[in-house]
Amino acid sequence: MTTRREQTSQESRELILAAAADLFAAKGYRQTTFADVAERSGISRGSIPWHFGSKEGLLLAVLERSTGLIRARLGDEPGESEEDPGRSGEEGLDRMAEAVAALFTLPTTKLFVTLLVEALEPGSPIQGRYVEIHKTLREHCRRSLERLPLPPELPADALSAVIIGAGIGVHQQWLLAPALVDPDRALGTLRTLLKTAMTATGR
Amino acid sequence: MTTRREQTSQESRELILAAAADLFAAKGYRQTTFADVAERSGISRGSIPWHFGSKEGLLLAVLERSTGLIRARLGDEPGESEEDPGRSGEEGLDRMAEAVAALFTLPTTKLFVTLLVEALEPGSPIQGRYVEIHKTLREHCRRSLERLPLPPELPADALSAVIIGAGIGVHQQWLLAPALVDPDRALGTLRTLLKTAMTATGR
């Protein structure tokens, strides 16, 4: 049972996390202060360290929350309902393409780009978490690909690095120049490319 | 004719740029000071603003230099020697794949990731330059693709955003976890995917 007090604490925590995620994405991790987070979230400055210890603790919690949002979007593990694996080649590809496209909505993409630089710092506390997120995405993609009739010269693990990479890189091009790059069209073309390769195997 | 004095000035400029590029990649643009650049380059601190005006001027010059290195690597414009366009489908693909792979050697990749965050800042002085670099890469890729026998459902412009995106995203995954991602294998698989799609068209 959740007491009133616990509920309020949980709500404050969520408000702080949402505000911090927006601020990290908009102005970067280093440029964001507890005062900024307090102002945006409407939660008093002093209670932020009470919830998260340090700014580093807040960063980890923001990343944890984003990973949770990604996991929720990816939905059920692919390959769990194997009722008709032969039929579902194209369908599986469509579902996977939709999941990859959905991952890259503006706020999350921007946040991940900003934090990537922090993750690349030597000794960064979020590097491990970041590696894990990329790994989760690749594994999810790989399991979807393994259900498709792809030839052996297109191994699922290498292909999943390409697909997740294209998702990341296409959205970075789009963030910089929204008028020049259409991410839906680009990722739709990647899907067509995979379908064409599946057709080429004649299976 | 270049005088002795001009040559020395040119050399100092180059030493400063190389040191700044390394430092921006290693510790980020904001964390790098003129004193750091002076120490690493062996050029006196005072002469850095003489060459570049401000730190922003130095950033622009570093990006300009990296763009020059990229242009040099991409080499001649594809499609200029049209002696036998029909023959060179696979060859063109191989040359393009090599060029994309060569772009992403460690120091340049890391620098571009670090500066991407700067470029995404509202009002960033390097945003325009960054957009131009991505555009140059896509255009180069598009012109190579237009020489290949690809079907109309795989348009060269959308495909070039995918290929440049995959190059960017695969290398970011690799920067974070070199033991988990093999960029040569991933980009080799992308090349195979394109070749398989070309075969599927039966041309």
mmCIF file of N, CA and C in Angstrom, chain B residues 146-194:
data_model
loop_
_atom_site.group_PDB
_atom_site.id
_atom_site.type_symbol
_atom_site.label_atom_id
_atom_site.label_comp_id
_atom_site.label_asym_id
_atom_site.label_seq_id
_atom_site.Cartn_x
_atom_site.Cartn_y
_atom_site.Cartn_z
ATOM 1 N N GLU B 146 23.750 6.798 -57.768
ATOM 2 C CA GLU B 146 23.044 7.013 -59.032
ATOM 3 C C GLU B 146 23.704 6.274 -60.204
ATOM 4 N N ARG B 147 24.948 5.853 -60.017
ATOM 5 C CA ARG B 147 25.632 5.080 -61.061
ATOM 6 C C ARG B 147 25.319 3.595 -60.956
ATOM 7 N N LEU B 148 24.671 3.204 -59.854
ATOM 8 C CA LEU B 148 24.405 1.776 -59.631
ATOM 9 C C LEU B 148 23.022 1.392 -60.152
ATOM 10 N N PRO B 149 22.856 0.105 -60.538
ATOM 11 C CA PRO B 149 21.544 -0.325 -61.046
ATOM 12 C C PRO B 149 20.557 -0.605 -59.908
ATOM 13 N N LEU B 150 20.112 0.458 -59.241
ATOM 14 C CA LEU B 150 19.159 0.280 -58.149
ATOM 15 C C LEU B 150 17.737 0.546 -58.630
ATOM 16 N N PRO B 151 16.751 -0.201 -58.101
ATOM 17 C CA PRO B 151 15.365 -0.019 -58.542
ATOM 18 C C PRO B 151 14.793 1.306 -58.023
ATOM 19 N N PRO B 152 13.719 1.813 -58.673
ATOM 20 C CA PRO B 152 13.152 3.111 -58.295
ATOM 21 C C PRO B 152 12.628 3.161 -56.867
ATOM 22 N N GLU B 153 12.268 2.010 -56.282
ATOM 23 C CA GLU B 153 11.777 2.031 -54.892
ATOM 24 C C GLU B 153 12.917 2.201 -53.888
ATOM 25 N N LEU B 154 14.161 2.260 -54.408
ATOM 26 C CA LEU B 154 15.298 2.580 -53.548
ATOM 27 C C LEU B 154 15.947 3.882 -54.046
ATOM 28 N N PRO B 155 15.311 5.030 -53.770
ATOM 29 C CA PRO B 155 15.834 6.298 -54.305
ATOM 30 C C PRO B 155 17.193 6.658 -53.693
ATOM 31 N N ALA B 156 18.068 7.172 -54.557
ATOM 32 C CA ALA B 156 19.454 7.430 -54.147
ATOM 33 C C ALA B 156 19.552 8.440 -53.007
ATOM 34 N N ASP B 157 18.669 9.450 -52.999
ATOM 35 C CA ASP B 157 18.812 10.470 -51.949
ATOM 36 C C ASP B 157 18.448 9.926 -50.569
ATOM 37 N N ALA B 158 17.325 9.148 -50.488
ATOM 38 C CA ALA B 158 16.946 8.558 -49.185
ATOM 39 C C ALA B 158 17.987 7.532 -48.738
ATOM 40 N N LEU B 159 18.484 6.753 -49.712
ATOM 41 C CA LEU B 159 19.473 5.724 -49.403
ATOM 42 C C LEU B 159 20.789 6.345 -48.913
ATOM 43 N N SER B 160 21.119 7.516 -49.452
ATOM 44 C CA SER B 160 22.377 8.145 -49.016
ATOM 45 C C SER B 160 22.267 8.630 -47.571
ATOM 46 N N ALA B 161 21.086 9.081 -47.153
ATOM 47 C CA ALA B 161 20.895 9.455 -45.736
ATOM 48 C C ALA B 161 21.040 8.224 -44.842
ATOM 49 N N VAL B 162 20.559 7.063 -45.350
ATOM 50 C CA VAL B 162 20.677 5.811 -44.584
ATOM 51 C C VAL B 162 22.143 5.394 -44.461
ATOM 52 N N ILE B 163 22.882 5.460 -45.571
ATOM 53 C CA ILE B 163 24.274 4.983 -45.572
ATOM 54 C C ILE B 163 25.165 5.890 -44.712
ATOM 55 N N ILE B 164 25.031 7.199 -44.885
ATOM 56 C CA ILE B 164 25.812 8.127 -44.054
ATOM 57 C C ILE B 164 25.379 7.978 -42.594
ATOM 58 N N GLY B 165 24.064 7.823 -42.371
ATOM 59 C CA GLY B 165 23.552 7.596 -41.016
ATOM 60 C C GLY B 165 24.127 6.336 -40.387
ATOM 61 N N ALA B 166 24.166 5.249 -41.161
ATOM 62 C CA ALA B 166 24.725 3.998 -40.644
ATOM 63 C C ALA B 166 26.203 4.184 -40.300
ATOM 64 N N GLY B 167 26.924 4.912 -41.164
ATOM 65 C CA GLY B 167 28.339 5.187 -40.881
ATOM 66 C C GLY B 167 28.497 5.925 -39.563
ATOM 67 N N ILE B 168 27.677 6.955 -39.359
ATOM 68 C CA ILE B 168 27.729 7.742 -38.120
ATOM 69 C C ILE B 168 27.352 6.868 -36.917
ATOM 70 N N GLY B 169 26.205 6.191 -37.019
ATOM 71 C CA GLY B 169 25.655 5.450 -35.878
ATOM 72 C C GLY B 169 26.452 4.206 -35.511
ATOM 73 N N VAL B 170 26.974 3.504 -36.511
ATOM 74 C CA VAL B 170 27.789 2.315 -36.223
ATOM 75 C C VAL B 170 29.052 2.736 -35.471
ATOM 76 N N HIS B 171 29.644 3.841 -35.903
ATOM 77 C CA HIS B 171 30.881 4.264 -35.247
ATOM 78 C C HIS B 171 30.636 4.813 -33.847
ATOM 79 N N GLN B 172 29.464 5.357 -33.610
ATOM 80 C CA GLN B 172 29.171 5.799 -32.238
ATOM 81 C C GLN B 172 28.993 4.590 -31.313
ATOM 82 N N GLN B 173 28.338 3.543 -31.818
ATOM 83 C CA GLN B 173 28.217 2.321 -31.023
ATOM 84 C C GLN B 173 29.600 1.743 -30.725
ATOM 85 N N TRP B 174 30.464 1.800 -31.718
ATOM 86 C CA TRP B 174 31.810 1.244 -31.579
ATOM 87 C C TRP B 174 32.668 2.085 -30.614
ATOM 88 N N LEU B 175 32.544 3.415 -30.695
ATOM 89 C CA LEU B 175 33.288 4.285 -29.783
ATOM 90 C C LEU B 175 32.969 3.942 -28.332
ATOM 91 N N LEU B 176 31.706 3.647 -28.063
ATOM 92 C CA LEU B 176 31.268 3.351 -26.697
ATOM 93 C C LEU B 176 31.667 1.951 -26.250
ATOM 94 N N ALA B 177 31.645 0.996 -27.168
ATOM 95 C CA ALA B 177 31.906 -0.391 -26.788
ATOM 96 C C ALA B 177 32.668 -1.099 -27.909
ATOM 97 N N PRO B 178 33.978 -0.816 -28.003
ATOM 98 C CA PRO B 178 34.774 -1.376 -29.109
ATOM 99 C C PRO B 178 34.747 -2.909 -29.142
ATOM 100 N N ALA B 179 34.550 -3.552 -27.984
ATOM 101 C CA ALA B 179 34.567 -5.016 -27.955
ATOM 102 C C ALA B 179 33.253 -5.611 -28.474
ATOM 103 N N LEU B 180 32.195 -4.814 -28.499
ATOM 104 C CA LEU B 180 30.875 -5.351 -28.866
ATOM 105 C C LEU B 180 30.488 -5.089 -30.314
ATOM 106 N N VAL B 181 31.097 -4.078 -30.933
ATOM 107 C CA VAL B 181 30.708 -3.719 -32.302
ATOM 108 C C VAL B 181 31.938 -3.688 -33.211
ATOM 109 N N ASP B 182 31.831 -4.362 -34.350
ATOM 110 C CA ASP B 182 32.914 -4.369 -35.328
ATOM 111 C C ASP B 182 32.459 -3.516 -36.522
ATOM 112 N N PRO B 183 32.949 -2.260 -36.609
ATOM 113 C CA PRO B 183 32.419 -1.369 -37.653
ATOM 114 C C PRO B 183 32.704 -1.871 -39.068
ATOM 115 N N ASP B 184 33.859 -2.517 -39.289
ATOM 116 C CA ASP B 184 34.164 -3.018 -40.628
ATOM 117 C C ASP B 184 33.181 -4.117 -41.027
ATOM 118 N N ARG B 185 32.888 -5.006 -40.073
ATOM 119 C CA ARG B 185 31.954 -6.099 -40.355
ATOM 120 C C ARG B 185 30.545 -5.543 -40.585
ATOM 121 N N ALA B 186 30.133 -4.579 -39.751
ATOM 122 C CA ALA B 186 28.792 -4.001 -39.895
ATOM 123 C C ALA B 186 28.662 -3.298 -41.248
ATOM 124 N N LEU B 187 29.651 -2.437 -41.586
ATOM 125 C CA LEU B 187 29.540 -1.692 -42.841
ATOM 126 C C LEU B 187 29.751 -2.609 -44.047
ATOM 127 N N GLY B 188 30.521 -3.690 -43.865
ATOM 128 C CA GLY B 188 30.659 -4.710 -44.916
ATOM 129 C C GLY B 188 29.312 -5.379 -45.182
ATOM 130 N N THR B 189 28.544 -5.600 -44.111
ATOM 131 C CA THR B 189 27.220 -6.217 -44.259
ATOM 132 C C THR B 189 26.253 -5.260 -44.955
ATOM 133 N N LEU B 190 26.394 -3.970 -44.680
ATOM 134 C CA LEU B 190 25.566 -2.979 -45.390
ATOM 135 C C LEU B 190 25.869 -3.024 -46.890
ATOM 136 N N ARG B 191 27.158 -3.152 -47.228
ATOM 137 C CA ARG B 191 27.542 -3.243 -48.635
ATOM 138 C C ARG B 191 26.921 -4.491 -49.279
ATOM 139 N N THR B 192 26.997 -5.633 -48.558
ATOM 140 C CA THR B 192 26.395 -6.878 -49.071
ATOM 141 C C THR B 192 24.889 -6.711 -49.272
ATOM 142 N N LEU B 193 24.259 -6.000 -48.324
ATOM 143 C CA LEU B 193 22.817 -5.756 -48.416
ATOM 144 C C LEU B 193 22.497 -4.982 -49.708
ATOM 145 N N LEU B 194 23.300 -3.954 -49.993
ATOM 146 C CA LEU B 194 23.094 -3.165 -51.215
ATOM 147 C C LEU B 194 23.333 -4.016 -52.461
#
